[in-house]
């Protein structure tokens, strides 16, 4: 199974600060169809997860453009340019290139 | 507005069965693959099962293969998860998720399943 390693496990940020979360895969996530099925999700406290970024760098509809994704093959990054209070929660990367689909262990973002 | 509403959770003894349902609305259900994903208390996310839009093919991780069965009724816009031979490690919140070309793009509110004697 593909293992996704997220770092850091916790992140503390002030409002307006820019932060990055890393997701490293044990295998390349480049699919034979040319796409890379690496997504980022946010789970706010007490809520269901929501999709933020799909296929590495595509912003889901309705998601603020302070969120951005980058990377390729095995190394991926989620960046928040100017954290806002509503961004607190746990961020997960997820891969759907290889079955079984797997998730990272999560990065908890706290607001100072 | 896309809505996914799960029901059927509860407390069940180890070795027993439980069936979850998810009623979908706000989109053309039979155009989309669907999935179940779960989250043990205080833990991360785990993919549990997926099904094609026609219901003709299903997919599972080894942790539930042979015990869980995903199915759908496109006429009723409903997704199901039949869970047999339940174990304590199956205790989790189970989410119904829509699977589009963008990934798991919509999630239900979740339903809690507790396996305990």
Short mmCIF file of C-alpha atoms in Angstrom, two decimals:
data_model
loop_
_atom_site.label_atom_id
_atom_site.label_comp_id
_atom_site.label_asym_id
_atom_site.label_seq_id
_atom_site.Cartn_x
_atom_site.Cartn_y
_atom_site.Cartn_z
CA UNK A 1 0.00 0.00 0.00
CA UNK A 2 1.08 3.59 -0.65
CA UNK A 3 2.15 5.36 2.53
CA UNK A 4 1.67 9.11 2.66
CA UNK A 5 3.84 10.85 5.24
CA UNK A 6 2.65 14.30 6.28
CA UNK A 7 4.79 16.84 8.07
CA UNK A 8 4.57 18.57 10.40
CA UNK A 9 1.96 16.76 12.50
CA UNK A 10 0.97 20.03 14.13
CA UNK A 11 1.37 23.61 13.02
CA UNK A 12 0.75 26.79 14.98
CA UNK A 13 0.30 29.99 13.02
CA UNK A 14 -0.75 33.59 13.56
CA UNK A 15 -3.39 35.25 11.41
CA UNK A 16 -1.82 36.39 8.18
CA UNK A 17 1.15 34.05 8.40
CA UNK A 18 1.93 31.79 5.44
CA UNK A 19 2.41 28.08 6.15
CA UNK A 20 3.22 24.92 4.22
CA UNK A 21 2.39 21.27 4.76
CA UNK A 22 4.39 18.48 3.15
CA UNK A 23 3.06 15.14 1.92
CA UNK A 24 5.56 12.53 0.77
CA UNK A 25 4.50 9.33 -0.94
CA UNK A 26 6.22 5.95 -0.78
CA UNK A 27 5.58 5.55 -4.53
CA UNK A 28 5.17 7.85 -7.47
CA UNK A 29 1.58 9.06 -7.76
CA UNK A 30 1.86 9.76 -11.50
CA UNK A 31 -0.81 7.60 -13.10
CA UNK A 32 -0.45 5.89 -16.48
CA UNK A 33 -3.09 8.30 -17.81
CA UNK A 34 -0.77 11.22 -17.11
CA UNK A 35 -2.68 12.60 -14.16
CA UNK A 36 -1.50 12.63 -10.55
CA UNK A 37 -4.31 11.83 -8.15
CA UNK A 38 -3.14 13.64 -5.04
CA UNK A 39 -5.76 15.65 -3.20
CA UNK A 40 -5.84 17.82 -0.10
CA UNK A 41 -8.76 17.90 2.32
CA UNK A 42 -9.57 19.96 5.40
CA UNK A 43 -11.55 18.68 8.34
CA UNK A 44 -12.67 21.51 10.58
CA UNK A 45 -13.48 20.67 14.21
CA UNK A 46 -16.69 18.68 14.44
CA UNK A 47 -17.21 18.67 10.68
CA UNK A 48 -16.84 16.28 7.77
CA UNK A 49 -13.78 16.58 5.55
CA UNK A 50 -14.01 18.88 2.56
CA UNK A 51 -12.03 18.84 -0.68
CA UNK A 52 -9.63 21.76 -1.09
CA UNK A 53 -7.25 20.80 -3.89
CA UNK A 54 -7.47 18.02 -6.47
CA UNK A 55 -4.89 16.56 -8.83
CA UNK A 56 -2.01 18.27 -6.99
CA UNK A 57 -2.76 21.88 -7.80
CA UNK A 58 -6.38 22.44 -8.87
CA UNK A 59 -8.46 24.54 -6.51
CA UNK A 60 -11.89 23.11 -5.73
CA UNK A 61 -14.79 25.45 -6.48
CA UNK A 62 -15.50 27.83 -3.61
CA UNK A 63 -12.12 27.36 -1.94
CA UNK A 64 -10.25 30.64 -1.33
CA UNK A 65 -7.24 31.22 -3.53
CA UNK A 66 -4.95 31.60 -0.53
CA UNK A 67 -4.76 27.81 -0.76
CA UNK A 68 -2.41 26.36 -3.34
CA UNK A 69 -0.93 22.96 -4.09
CA UNK A 70 2.24 21.93 -5.82
CA UNK A 71 4.53 18.98 -6.35
CA UNK A 72 5.04 15.91 -8.47
CA UNK A 73 5.78 12.19 -8.33
CA UNK A 74 6.36 11.67 -4.60
CA UNK A 75 6.68 15.14 -3.03
CA UNK A 76 3.72 17.45 -2.59
CA UNK A 77 3.03 20.67 -0.71
CA UNK A 78 -0.05 22.54 0.42
CA UNK A 79 0.52 26.22 1.04
CA UNK A 80 -1.76 28.68 2.80
CA UNK A 81 -0.77 32.25 1.93
CA UNK A 82 -2.12 34.28 4.80
CA UNK A 83 -3.81 32.04 7.36
CA UNK A 84 -7.28 33.07 8.48
CA UNK A 85 -9.11 31.97 11.62
CA UNK A 86 -11.46 29.70 9.65
CA UNK A 87 -8.49 27.66 8.39
CA UNK A 88 -8.02 25.84 11.67
CA UNK A 89 -8.51 22.11 11.55
CA UNK A 90 -6.77 18.97 10.31
CA UNK A 91 -5.40 18.82 6.78
CA UNK A 92 -5.10 15.47 5.00
CA UNK A 93 -3.47 14.51 1.76
CA UNK A 94 -5.04 11.60 -0.08
CA UNK A 95 -3.93 9.54 -3.09
CA UNK A 96 -6.22 7.80 -5.54
CA UNK A 97 -3.62 6.67 -8.07
CA UNK A 98 -3.00 3.27 -6.49
CA UNK A 99 -5.51 0.97 -4.83
CA UNK A 100 -6.11 0.88 -1.95
CA UNK A 101 -6.60 4.63 -1.74
CA UNK A 102 -4.78 6.04 1.25
CA UNK A 103 -4.63 9.15 3.37
CA UNK A 104 -1.85 10.91 5.19
CA UNK A 105 -1.99 10.95 8.98
CA UNK A 106 -3.01 14.59 9.04
CA UNK A 107 -1.58 17.97 10.02
CA UNK A 108 -3.39 19.89 12.72
CA UNK A 109 -3.35 23.64 12.16
CA UNK A 110 -3.81 25.74 15.28
CA UNK A 111 -4.23 29.49 15.37
CA UNK A 112 -2.07 31.35 17.89
CA UNK B 1 -27.24 21.56 -3.50
CA UNK B 2 -25.50 18.22 -3.13
CA UNK B 3 -26.58 16.35 0.00
CA UNK B 4 -25.51 12.97 1.33
CA UNK B 5 -27.38 11.73 4.39
CA UNK B 6 -26.21 8.59 6.15
CA UNK B 7 -28.32 6.47 8.48
CA UNK B 8 -28.18 3.07 10.11
CA UNK B 9 -25.38 3.45 12.62
CA UNK B 10 -25.45 2.34 16.22
CA UNK B 11 -24.07 -0.05 18.81
CA UNK B 12 -23.54 -3.64 17.66
CA UNK B 13 -21.86 -6.64 19.23
CA UNK B 14 -18.68 -8.13 17.77
CA UNK B 15 -19.45 -10.68 15.08
CA UNK B 16 -22.84 -9.19 14.26
CA UNK B 17 -23.97 -7.28 11.17
CA UNK B 18 -25.12 -3.76 10.38
CA UNK B 19 -26.26 -2.04 7.18
CA UNK B 20 -25.65 1.64 6.50
CA UNK B 21 -27.62 3.70 4.00
CA UNK B 22 -26.85 6.99 2.30
CA UNK B 23 -29.53 8.95 0.49
CA UNK B 24 -28.16 11.30 -2.14
CA UNK B 25 -29.80 14.41 -3.57
CA UNK B 26 -28.91 17.47 -5.57
CA UNK B 27 -27.11 15.65 -8.38
CA UNK B 28 -27.67 12.87 -10.89
CA UNK B 29 -26.80 9.91 -8.67
CA UNK B 30 -26.36 7.34 -11.43
CA UNK B 31 -23.66 9.45 -13.09
CA UNK B 32 -21.22 9.11 -10.21
CA UNK B 33 -19.07 6.48 -8.56
CA UNK B 34 -19.61 6.49 -4.80
CA UNK B 35 -17.54 5.48 -1.79
CA UNK B 36 -17.52 4.93 1.94
CA UNK B 37 -14.70 6.27 4.09
CA UNK B 38 -14.38 5.89 7.84
CA UNK B 39 -12.66 7.59 10.76
CA UNK B 40 -12.00 5.83 14.06
CA UNK B 41 -12.44 8.07 17.14
CA UNK B 42 -9.59 10.57 17.28
CA UNK B 43 -7.87 8.98 14.30
CA UNK B 44 -7.33 9.63 10.60
CA UNK B 45 -9.29 8.68 7.52
CA UNK B 46 -9.50 5.23 5.93
CA UNK B 47 -11.08 4.36 2.58
CA UNK B 48 -13.53 1.48 2.98
CA UNK B 49 -15.24 0.78 -0.34
CA UNK B 50 -16.12 2.18 -3.75
CA UNK B 51 -18.66 1.32 -6.42
CA UNK B 52 -19.02 2.30 -10.05
CA UNK B 53 -21.99 4.36 -11.20
CA UNK B 54 -23.78 1.30 -12.59
CA UNK B 55 -22.97 -0.81 -9.57
CA UNK B 56 -21.25 -3.33 -11.80
CA UNK B 57 -17.88 -3.14 -10.07
CA UNK B 58 -16.85 -2.72 -6.46
CA UNK B 59 -13.52 -2.14 -4.72
CA UNK B 60 -12.31 -2.72 -1.16
CA UNK B 61 -9.12 -2.58 0.89
CA UNK B 62 -7.95 -5.84 2.43
CA UNK B 63 -9.08 -4.71 5.90
CA UNK B 64 -12.77 -5.14 4.98
CA UNK B 65 -12.71 -7.36 1.89
CA UNK B 66 -14.98 -10.37 2.35
CA UNK B 67 -16.80 -8.76 5.30
CA UNK B 68 -18.22 -5.52 3.84
CA UNK B 69 -20.34 -5.14 0.71
CA UNK B 70 -21.06 -1.84 -1.02
CA UNK B 71 -24.14 -1.61 -3.21
CA UNK B 72 -26.49 0.97 -4.66
CA UNK B 73 -30.05 1.47 -5.80
CA UNK B 74 -29.98 4.10 -8.53
CA UNK B 75 -33.78 4.25 -8.68
CA UNK B 76 -33.82 5.28 -5.01
CA UNK B 77 -30.63 7.42 -5.12
CA UNK B 78 -29.32 5.34 -2.25
CA UNK B 79 -25.92 3.88 -1.43
CA UNK B 80 -25.51 1.03 1.03
CA UNK B 81 -22.77 -0.59 3.08
CA UNK B 82 -23.50 -4.05 4.46
CA UNK B 83 -21.05 -4.81 7.26
CA UNK B 84 -20.74 -8.40 8.49
CA UNK B 85 -18.53 -10.06 11.10
CA UNK B 86 -17.94 -6.72 12.74
CA UNK B 87 -14.87 -6.23 14.91
CA UNK B 88 -13.96 -3.68 17.54
CA UNK B 89 -11.55 -2.09 15.07
CA UNK B 90 -14.49 -1.29 12.79
CA UNK B 91 -15.69 1.26 15.36
CA UNK B 92 -15.70 4.57 13.51
CA UNK B 93 -17.70 7.33 11.93
CA UNK B 94 -18.62 6.23 8.42
CA UNK B 95 -18.87 8.85 5.69
CA UNK B 96 -20.66 8.49 2.39
CA UNK B 97 -18.64 10.26 -0.30
CA UNK B 98 -19.26 11.17 -3.91
CA UNK B 99 -16.40 10.31 -6.21
CA UNK B 100 -15.97 12.61 -9.19
CA UNK B 101 -13.06 13.20 -11.54
CA UNK B 102 -11.86 15.62 -8.87
CA UNK B 103 -11.81 12.94 -6.18
CA UNK B 104 -13.98 12.60 -3.08
CA UNK B 105 -15.68 15.94 -3.63
CA UNK B 106 -18.71 15.71 -1.34
CA UNK B 107 -18.98 14.07 2.08
CA UNK B 108 -22.00 13.30 4.21
CA UNK B 109 -22.22 14.29 7.86
CA UNK B 110 -21.21 10.78 8.92
CA UNK B 111 -22.81 8.04 10.98
CA UNK B 112 -21.27 6.44 14.06
CA UNK B 113 -20.81 2.69 14.33
CA UNK B 114 -19.71 1.26 17.66
CA UNK B 115 -18.72 -2.40 17.89
CA UNK B 116 -18.67 -3.51 21.50
CA UNK B 117 -20.05 -6.20 23.76
#
